[in-house]
Short mmCIF file of C-alpha atoms and ligand atoms in Angstrom, two decimals:
data_model
loop_
_atom_site.label_atom_id
_atom_site.label_comp_id
_atom_site.label_asym_id
_atom_site.label_seq_id
_atom_site.Cartn_x
_atom_site.Cartn_y
_atom_site.Cartn_z
CA MET J 1 93.31 44.23 58.56
CA ASN J 2 90.71 44.23 61.07
CA THR J 3 90.96 47.86 62.41
CA ARG J 4 87.87 49.59 64.02
CA ASN J 5 87.38 51.03 60.60
CA ASP J 6 87.06 47.65 58.55
CA TRP J 7 84.89 46.10 61.02
CA VAL J 8 82.48 49.59 60.92
CA ALA J 9 82.55 48.97 57.06
CA ARG J 10 81.67 45.53 57.00
CA SER J 11 78.82 45.86 60.17
CA LEU J 12 77.21 48.88 58.15
CA GLN J 13 77.24 45.98 55.04
CA HIS J 14 75.55 43.50 56.34
CA VAL J 15 73.94 44.14 59.71
CA TRP J 16 70.67 46.02 60.13
CA HIS J 17 70.90 47.65 63.55
CA PRO J 18 67.82 48.08 65.14
CA CYS J 19 65.67 50.97 66.25
CA THR J 20 67.95 52.98 63.41
CA GLN J 21 67.80 55.23 60.11
CA MET J 22 70.50 53.82 58.97
CA GLN J 23 71.58 56.63 56.43
CA HIS J 24 72.47 58.35 59.87
CA HIS J 25 75.22 56.27 60.01
CA GLU J 26 77.07 58.04 56.88
CA THR J 27 77.08 61.25 59.85
CA VAL J 28 76.75 59.69 62.95
CA PRO J 29 79.53 56.80 64.61
CA LEU J 30 79.02 53.13 64.65
CA ILE J 31 81.30 52.06 67.74
CA PRO J 32 82.33 48.47 67.59
CA VAL J 33 83.02 47.19 70.70
CA SER J 34 85.29 45.04 71.99
CA HIS J 35 84.46 43.83 75.56
CA GLY J 36 83.43 45.62 78.97
CA ARG J 37 84.13 45.45 82.44
CA GLY J 38 81.79 46.69 84.91
CA ALA J 39 79.88 50.07 84.07
CA TRP J 40 82.49 50.40 80.95
CA LEU J 41 82.53 49.79 77.49
CA TYR J 42 85.63 49.23 75.38
CA ASP J 43 85.85 50.19 71.58
CA MET J 44 88.18 48.34 69.47
CA GLU J 45 90.63 51.45 69.63
CA GLY J 46 90.44 51.06 73.62
CA LYS J 47 88.18 53.80 73.52
CA ARG J 48 86.10 53.22 76.91
CA TYR J 49 82.63 54.47 77.09
CA LEU J 50 80.39 54.63 80.58
CA ASP J 51 77.27 52.91 79.96
CA ALA J 52 74.96 55.18 81.30
CA ILE J 53 71.98 53.66 80.16
CA SER J 54 72.96 50.08 81.17
CA SER J 55 72.83 48.89 77.70
CA TRP J 56 69.58 49.91 76.77
CA TRP J 57 68.68 49.06 80.63
CA VAL J 58 69.02 45.41 80.90
CA ASN J 59 72.81 45.71 82.68
CA LEU J 60 72.37 46.00 86.67
CA PHE J 61 75.29 44.62 87.75
CA GLY J 62 78.22 45.72 84.84
CA HIS J 63 79.46 43.65 82.19
CA ALA J 64 81.91 40.87 82.61
CA ASN J 65 80.42 40.47 86.24
CA PRO J 66 82.09 37.65 88.42
CA ARG J 67 79.60 36.71 89.68
CA ILE J 68 76.98 36.14 87.27
CA ASN J 69 80.20 34.85 84.49
CA ALA J 70 80.99 32.16 87.19
CA ALA J 71 77.04 31.04 87.47
CA LEU J 72 76.90 30.82 84.02
CA LYS J 73 80.23 28.85 83.52
CA ASP J 74 79.04 26.01 85.76
CA GLN J 75 75.57 26.13 84.18
CA LEU J 76 77.20 25.65 80.87
CA ASP J 77 78.51 22.18 81.94
CA GLN J 78 75.52 20.96 83.18
CA LEU J 79 72.61 21.99 80.77
CA GLU J 80 72.69 24.59 78.04
CA HIS J 81 69.20 24.15 77.17
CA ALA J 82 65.76 21.67 77.27
CA MET J 83 62.37 21.89 76.16
CA LEU J 84 60.17 23.29 78.64
CA ALA J 85 57.27 21.18 77.42
CA GLY J 86 57.04 18.14 79.33
CA PHE J 87 60.64 18.65 81.06
CA THR J 88 61.80 20.69 83.89
CA HIS J 89 64.71 22.12 85.59
CA ALA J 90 66.33 23.16 88.93
CA PRO J 91 67.55 26.61 87.21
CA VAL J 92 63.83 27.81 86.04
CA ILE J 93 61.87 26.31 89.43
CA GLU J 94 64.60 27.95 91.61
CA LEU J 95 64.19 30.87 89.70
CA SER J 96 59.95 30.93 89.73
CA GLU J 97 60.03 29.85 93.33
CA LYS J 98 62.36 33.00 94.17
CA LEU J 99 60.16 35.65 92.35
CA ALA J 100 56.80 33.89 93.94
CA ALA J 101 57.94 34.98 97.23
CA LEU J 102 59.43 38.06 96.20
CA THR J 103 55.53 38.61 95.73
CA SER J 104 54.48 37.12 98.69
CA HIS J 105 53.23 34.57 97.04
CA GLN J 106 50.48 37.06 95.42
CA LEU J 107 51.98 36.03 91.65
CA GLY J 108 52.96 32.66 92.09
CA HIS J 109 52.95 31.46 88.80
CA CYS J 110 55.59 32.53 86.39
CA PHE J 111 54.95 31.74 82.25
CA TYR J 112 58.84 32.10 80.20
CA ALA J 113 59.57 34.02 77.18
CA SER J 114 62.67 35.56 75.99
CA ASP J 115 61.84 39.27 75.21
CA GLY J 116 60.23 41.64 76.53
CA ALA J 117 57.69 42.63 73.54
CA SER J 118 56.47 38.41 73.87
CA ALA J 119 56.08 38.53 77.83
CA VAL J 120 53.30 41.98 76.58
CA GLU J 121 52.01 39.47 74.50
CA ILE J 122 51.74 36.52 76.68
CA ALA J 123 50.52 38.69 79.76
CA LEU J 124 47.39 40.55 77.04
CA LYS J 125 46.66 36.44 75.64
CA MET J 126 46.64 34.96 79.07
CA SER J 127 44.19 37.74 80.38
CA PHE J 128 41.86 37.54 76.78
CA HIS J 129 41.44 33.62 77.53
CA SER J 130 41.02 33.60 80.93
CA TRP J 131 38.24 35.49 80.41
CA ARG J 132 36.89 33.37 77.51
CA ASN J 133 37.82 30.35 79.47
CA ARG J 134 35.10 31.41 82.34
CA GLY J 135 32.84 32.32 79.56
CA GLN J 136 33.05 36.19 79.61
CA THR J 137 33.43 35.85 75.92
CA ASP J 138 32.88 39.43 75.22
CA LYS J 139 35.94 40.94 77.19
CA GLN J 140 38.53 41.25 74.16
CA GLU J 141 38.88 44.95 74.43
CA PHE J 142 42.43 46.36 75.56
CA ILE J 143 42.81 49.92 77.68
CA CYS J 144 46.64 51.07 77.35
CA ILE J 145 47.97 54.87 78.82
CA GLN J 146 49.08 57.75 76.26
CA GLY J 147 52.90 57.54 76.21
CA SER J 148 52.54 53.89 76.49
CA TYR J 149 55.40 51.41 75.43
CA HIS J 150 54.78 48.11 75.79
CA GLY J 151 57.25 46.63 72.40
CA GLU J 152 57.13 46.41 69.05
CA THR J 153 55.99 42.83 67.75
CA VAL J 154 51.69 43.17 66.41
CA GLY J 155 50.06 42.80 69.14
CA ALA J 156 52.58 44.85 71.67
CA LEU J 157 52.84 47.26 69.41
CA ALA J 158 49.20 47.86 69.61
CA VAL J 159 48.92 48.47 73.18
CA THR J 160 51.93 51.41 72.36
CA ASP J 161 51.06 54.94 72.01
CA VAL J 162 54.60 56.66 70.79
CA SER J 163 53.42 57.44 66.96
CA LEU J 164 57.05 57.07 65.74
CA PHE J 165 56.82 53.31 66.74
CA ARG J 166 53.14 52.43 65.14
CA GLU J 167 52.26 54.98 62.64
CA ALA J 168 53.48 52.91 59.58
CA TYR J 169 51.97 49.81 61.11
CA GLY J 170 48.09 51.34 62.23
CA PRO J 171 46.24 49.36 59.49
CA MET J 172 47.90 45.73 60.76
CA LEU J 173 47.17 47.16 64.56
CA GLN J 174 44.04 46.08 66.47
CA ARG J 175 43.70 49.49 68.28
CA ALA J 176 43.24 49.53 71.90
CA HIS J 177 41.65 52.40 74.09
CA VAL J 178 44.25 54.57 75.06
CA VAL J 179 43.54 56.39 77.85
CA ALA J 180 44.76 60.41 79.81
CA SER J 181 48.23 60.24 80.83
CA PRO J 182 49.09 60.54 84.59
CA ASP J 183 52.69 62.14 83.46
CA ALA J 184 53.13 64.52 86.51
CA ARG J 185 54.53 66.96 84.14
CA LEU J 186 51.07 67.88 83.00
CA ALA J 187 50.49 69.74 85.98
CA GLN J 188 48.78 73.06 85.55
CA GLU J 189 49.31 75.84 87.65
CA GLY J 190 48.56 74.71 91.35
CA GLU J 191 47.93 70.96 90.65
CA THR J 192 50.08 68.66 92.43
CA ALA J 193 51.17 64.92 90.84
CA ALA J 194 48.81 63.52 92.54
CA ASP J 195 46.12 65.50 91.54
CA VAL J 196 47.00 64.94 87.69
CA ALA J 197 47.13 61.22 88.43
CA LEU J 198 43.63 61.50 89.97
CA ARG J 199 42.81 63.50 87.12
CA ALA J 200 44.09 60.82 84.49
CA ALA J 201 42.41 58.21 86.78
CA ALA J 202 38.99 59.86 85.87
CA ASP J 203 39.50 59.48 82.04
CA LEU J 204 40.18 55.96 82.79
CA GLU J 205 36.56 55.02 84.28
CA ARG J 206 35.16 57.02 82.30
CA VAL J 207 36.42 53.98 79.51
CA LEU J 208 35.67 51.25 81.85
CA GLN J 209 31.76 52.44 81.84
CA GLN J 210 31.40 52.81 78.35
CA ARG J 211 33.13 49.55 77.65
CA GLU J 212 31.66 48.19 80.95
CA GLY J 213 31.63 44.28 80.08
CA LYS J 214 33.83 44.57 76.83
CA ILE J 215 37.61 44.93 78.55
CA ALA J 216 39.93 42.57 79.21
CA ALA J 217 42.58 44.12 81.06
CA VAL J 218 44.58 47.97 81.27
CA ILE J 219 48.23 47.95 80.90
CA ILE J 220 50.53 50.20 82.72
CA GLU J 221 53.73 50.85 82.93
CA PRO J 222 54.04 51.35 86.73
CA LEU J 223 55.49 54.25 87.81
CA VAL J 224 57.40 55.20 85.31
CA GLN J 225 56.74 55.45 81.29
CA CYS J 226 60.49 54.90 79.90
CA ALA J 227 60.66 55.07 76.16
CA THR J 228 58.25 57.72 75.65
CA GLY J 229 60.78 59.70 77.62
CA MET J 230 60.78 58.41 81.70
CA ALA J 231 57.40 60.37 82.64
CA MET J 232 57.06 59.68 86.10
CA HIS J 233 53.28 59.62 87.95
CA ASP J 234 52.03 59.54 91.03
CA PRO J 235 51.74 55.71 92.68
CA VAL J 236 48.55 56.73 94.11
CA TYR J 237 47.63 56.55 90.13
CA LEU J 238 48.54 53.07 90.66
CA ARG J 239 46.22 52.75 93.75
CA ARG J 240 43.18 53.74 91.67
CA LEU J 241 44.01 51.50 88.83
CA ARG J 242 43.79 48.50 90.67
CA GLU J 243 40.64 49.99 93.12
CA LEU J 244 38.95 50.58 89.87
CA CYS J 245 40.25 47.12 87.90
CA ASN J 246 38.74 45.61 91.16
CA GLN J 247 35.26 47.50 90.55
CA TYR J 248 34.80 46.89 86.69
CA HIS J 249 36.41 43.38 86.54
CA VAL J 250 39.01 44.24 84.65
CA HIS J 251 42.86 42.69 84.60
CA LEU J 252 45.41 44.70 85.31
CA ILE J 253 48.68 43.79 83.75
CA ALA J 254 51.96 45.84 85.05
CA ASP J 255 54.89 46.17 82.41
CA GLU J 256 57.99 46.02 84.54
CA ILE J 257 60.01 45.10 81.94
CA ALA J 258 61.55 48.27 82.36
CA VAL J 259 61.23 49.81 86.08
CA GLY J 260 61.64 46.21 87.52
CA CYS J 261 64.58 44.22 89.48
CA GLY J 262 65.06 47.73 91.48
CA ARG J 263 64.57 50.15 88.88
CA SER J 264 62.34 51.74 90.96
CA GLY J 265 63.53 52.04 94.08
CA THR J 266 61.31 48.92 95.14
CA PHE J 267 62.65 45.61 93.58
CA PHE J 268 59.09 45.55 91.58
CA ALA J 269 57.51 49.05 91.13
CA CYS J 270 53.88 47.96 92.23
CA GLU J 271 55.37 47.37 96.00
CA SER J 272 55.75 51.56 95.76
CA ALA J 273 51.88 51.58 95.73
CA GLN J 274 51.37 48.73 97.98
CA ILE J 275 49.08 47.02 95.09
CA TRP J 276 49.43 43.80 93.23
CA PRO J 277 48.46 43.14 89.37
CA ASP J 278 47.02 40.42 88.16
CA PHE J 279 49.88 39.95 85.28
CA LEU J 280 53.31 40.94 86.17
CA CYS J 281 55.78 41.21 83.20
CA LEU J 282 60.09 41.42 83.83
CA SER J 283 62.07 40.90 80.88
CA LYS J 284 65.57 43.21 80.85
CA GLY J 285 67.44 43.71 84.23
CA ILE J 286 66.14 40.32 85.24
CA SER J 287 69.08 38.36 83.52
CA GLY J 288 71.27 40.88 84.71
CA GLY J 289 71.93 42.23 81.12
CA TYR J 290 72.94 38.82 80.08
CA LEU J 291 71.04 36.91 78.44
CA PRO J 292 67.33 37.14 76.50
CA LEU J 293 64.79 36.31 79.27
CA SER J 294 61.61 37.50 79.91
CA LEU J 295 58.23 35.95 81.89
CA VAL J 296 54.67 36.89 83.08
CA MET J 297 53.77 36.05 87.11
CA THR J 298 50.34 35.89 87.98
CA THR J 299 47.89 34.50 90.07
CA ASP J 300 46.71 31.64 91.48
CA ALA J 301 42.88 32.61 89.99
CA VAL J 302 44.07 33.27 86.54
CA TYR J 303 45.95 29.75 86.64
CA GLN J 304 43.06 27.93 87.73
CA SER J 305 40.72 29.17 85.15
CA PHE J 306 42.67 27.42 82.80
CA TYR J 307 43.22 24.53 84.53
CA ASP J 308 41.13 21.22 82.90
CA ALA J 309 41.26 18.22 81.11
CA ASP J 310 39.86 19.93 78.03
CA VAL J 311 43.68 20.43 76.08
CA ARG J 312 42.19 23.44 74.09
CA ARG J 313 41.45 25.37 77.58
CA GLY J 314 45.38 25.17 78.46
CA PHE J 315 47.60 28.28 77.57
CA LEU J 316 48.66 26.79 74.48
CA HIS J 317 51.55 29.03 73.47
CA SER J 318 55.81 28.70 73.35
CA HIS J 319 58.59 29.47 72.56
CA SER J 320 61.69 27.47 71.42
CA TYR J 321 64.00 28.84 74.01
CA THR J 322 61.26 28.80 77.11
CA GLY J 323 62.48 29.10 80.17
CA ASN J 324 66.31 28.27 78.79
CA PRO J 325 68.13 27.48 81.69
CA LEU J 326 71.56 29.53 81.49
CA ALA J 327 69.41 32.29 81.35
CA CYS J 328 67.27 31.38 83.98
CA ARG J 329 70.80 30.71 85.78
CA ALA J 330 72.34 33.96 85.07
CA ALA J 331 68.64 35.43 86.95
CA LEU J 332 69.24 33.45 89.83
CA ALA J 333 73.06 35.18 90.27
CA THR J 334 71.48 38.59 89.59
CA LEU J 335 68.78 38.12 92.55
CA ALA J 336 71.67 36.51 93.86
CA ILE J 337 73.21 39.59 94.48
CA PHE J 338 70.10 41.80 95.18
CA ALA J 339 70.47 39.61 98.74
CA GLU J 340 73.82 39.29 99.52
CA ASP J 341 74.56 43.27 98.61
CA ASP J 342 71.51 44.67 99.81
CA VAL J 343 71.26 46.73 96.46
CA LEU J 344 68.10 48.59 97.07
CA ALA J 345 69.78 49.59 100.62
CA GLN J 346 72.79 50.64 98.21
CA ASN J 347 70.75 52.25 95.82
CA ARG J 348 69.38 54.33 98.02
CA ARG J 349 72.32 55.84 98.89
CA LYS J 350 73.38 56.34 95.28
CA ALA J 351 70.07 57.67 94.11
CA GLN J 352 70.68 60.85 96.78
CA MET J 353 74.10 61.40 95.07
CA PHE J 354 72.94 61.70 91.89
CA ALA J 355 70.13 64.05 93.32
CA ASP J 356 72.66 66.21 94.68
CA ALA J 357 74.59 66.15 91.77
CA PHE J 358 71.79 67.43 90.06
CA ALA J 359 70.49 69.81 92.39
CA PRO J 360 71.86 72.64 89.98
CA LEU J 361 69.61 71.81 87.20
CA HIS J 362 66.59 72.63 89.11
CA ASP J 363 67.37 76.43 89.08
CA ASP J 364 68.67 76.51 85.43
CA PRO J 365 66.55 77.92 83.39
CA ARG J 366 67.12 76.03 79.91
CA VAL J 367 65.76 72.52 81.81
CA ARG J 368 62.90 71.89 83.23
CA HIS J 369 60.90 68.79 84.56
CA VAL J 370 64.28 67.43 86.94
CA ARG J 371 62.96 64.02 87.91
CA GLN J 372 64.31 61.13 89.48
CA GLN J 373 62.41 57.64 90.17
CA GLY J 374 64.82 55.30 92.34
CA MET J 375 67.80 54.77 89.53
CA ILE J 376 66.31 56.82 86.80
CA PHE J 377 67.41 60.39 86.38
CA ALA J 378 65.87 62.91 83.73
CA PHE J 379 65.49 66.82 83.08
CA ASP J 380 63.61 68.30 79.90
CA ALA J 381 65.86 70.34 77.65
CA ILE J 382 64.50 73.83 76.67
CA VAL J 383 65.48 74.05 73.17
CA ASP J 384 63.72 77.54 70.77
CA ASP J 385 65.37 76.77 67.75
CA ALA J 386 62.95 73.91 66.03
CA GLU J 387 66.45 72.67 63.81
CA LYS J 388 68.36 72.33 66.80
CA ALA J 389 65.57 70.36 68.79
CA VAL J 390 65.40 68.52 66.06
CA THR J 391 69.03 67.39 66.19
CA PHE J 392 69.32 67.31 69.99
CA SER J 393 69.56 63.81 70.84
CA ARG J 394 71.75 62.81 67.96
CA ARG J 395 74.03 65.88 68.84
CA PHE J 396 73.90 64.58 72.23
CA PHE J 397 74.91 61.43 71.48
CA SER J 398 77.85 62.83 69.63
CA ALA J 399 78.86 64.84 72.28
CA ALA J 400 78.63 62.17 75.25
CA LEU J 401 80.83 60.10 73.18
CA GLN J 402 83.88 62.60 73.30
CA GLN J 403 83.01 62.67 77.02
CA GLU J 404 83.58 58.83 77.03
CA LEU J 405 79.57 58.39 77.95
CA LEU J 406 77.32 56.41 76.24
CA MET J 407 74.28 58.11 76.33
CA ARG J 408 71.11 58.29 73.98
CA PRO J 409 68.59 60.86 74.98
CA ILE J 410 64.63 60.50 73.77
CA GLY J 411 63.60 63.77 72.16
CA ARG J 412 64.65 66.67 74.53
CA SER J 413 64.70 64.56 77.81
CA VAL J 414 68.15 63.66 79.00
CA TYR J 415 68.36 60.08 81.08
CA LEU J 416 70.81 58.54 83.34
CA MET J 417 69.44 54.98 84.28
CA PRO J 418 73.18 53.44 85.30
CA PRO J 419 73.84 49.88 86.03
CA TYR J 420 73.91 49.61 90.27
CA ILE J 421 77.68 48.68 90.43
CA LEU J 422 78.74 52.49 90.05
CA SER J 423 81.56 53.68 92.56
CA ASP J 424 81.11 57.29 94.04
CA ASP J 425 83.76 58.19 92.16
CA GLU J 426 81.78 56.82 88.88
CA ILE J 427 78.56 58.75 90.15
CA ALA J 428 80.49 62.12 90.46
CA LEU J 429 82.23 61.42 87.19
CA LEU J 430 78.99 60.36 85.21
CA ALA J 431 77.36 63.92 86.90
CA GLN J 432 80.01 65.53 85.98
CA LYS J 433 79.99 64.62 82.72
CA THR J 434 76.67 64.64 82.01
CA MET J 435 76.67 68.54 82.90
CA LYS J 436 80.16 68.90 80.60
CA VAL J 437 78.24 67.08 77.77
CA PHE J 438 75.28 69.19 77.92
CA GLU J 439 76.35 73.03 78.15
CA GLU J 440 78.30 71.91 74.94
CA VAL J 441 75.34 71.06 73.05
CA MET J 442 73.22 73.71 74.60
CA ALA J 443 75.65 76.55 73.43
C1 PLP Z 501 61.88 47.29 76.40
C2 PLP Z 501 60.38 47.28 76.84
C3 PLP Z 501 59.49 46.39 76.03
C4 PLP Z 501 59.92 45.23 74.91
O1 PLP Z 501 61.18 44.50 75.49
P1 PLP Z 501 61.87 44.17 74.13
O2 PLP Z 501 63.06 43.00 74.96
O3 PLP Z 501 62.51 45.12 73.16
O4 PLP Z 501 60.98 43.75 73.37
C5 PLP Z 501 58.38 45.76 77.07
N1 PLP Z 501 57.92 47.33 78.13
C6 PLP Z 501 58.87 48.27 77.96
C7 PLP Z 501 58.55 49.19 79.44
C8 PLP Z 501 59.81 48.14 77.76
O5 PLP Z 501 60.52 48.75 78.49
#
């Protein structure tokens, strides 16, 4: 009765799947997952798939991780949830303390939500409201970077520059200023990545000048714009951005929802440029990929701008599950693994293994822009045939499944964003199978 095909049919009948043209499931298979162990997902026929994209960039230490499972089982018997207005609890306190310490207390105040887009909404609203509380009511506009992705709720979509996601909703959105991308792939003959970054920073400065006194904040995905196709930039852009924000009295919002939690090589991506933003958004990996959790960290200056006897000067934003104890406990278990296993050092070694395995791609005429930042690897396939170019991603996904891989290229950008627990053998297997799939799709 409950065969794999039954589950698929029932899902297609009643579950509206995210980020999907449902009709494509007439040809692209839907995979009913039964369980996960480590880096592997198993379907209902016992077929396995190496989760090379960490289940949409959230899973850091594998599925059914024993340490996170144990922490959650313990928490479940203590407290599953309590409202965070007027009440508090150990997991949310300890998590906030640990995260603040990781920023050397530069960002010492944590505000919680449940998903990435909500964290972005919070950062935008907090910036706007903070200026307003200080009497700077003209600062109402936001700047985002070409190709940016900050989530798909209406406020977050307004600072997102991926046309596929925003096209249909244009009239609903409060348009932000979009400035030049520092994407290193835009280097012209003789230009370095740093040159591209500084050229893009000059465009940002032009808008800051033109709109002086009107801009509340600039929002950026530090080092890697993931959703637009793993566009990477030189850290000099972040240093220049910090200088410009100081000079023009504008907040800097770092959306580290994808690149935070060690993904870019340092725990926070901003650390690699030795800067701190005014707001830092975290989600995805922070709970180890277990439970919906997001948060915005901010400075004492921002916090103090809300601290007052007047209720209306407070930040009156909430979500039902704000600071959920189970999610916070999963996050604490995740941070404990970072500390106990010296994960950042381990990842440097693993990242080098990937770099070595993919080195031949640098000389492959079918490939451009082989790139890497920490535990993110990407390259662009050159597909001349227009029709094949459009279907590249779907064909790659299907061919990857045949090789026991879960991979979803973004356009023609093939990428890996694997969980950090891969063994050396799994890294070798993943690299070898990725190449095999690529050969098949390009044939
Ligand atoms: C995924 C993502 C978001 C949105 O997070 P959701 O949890 O999907 O709402 C925002 N910003 C970046 C950089 C992301 O990668």
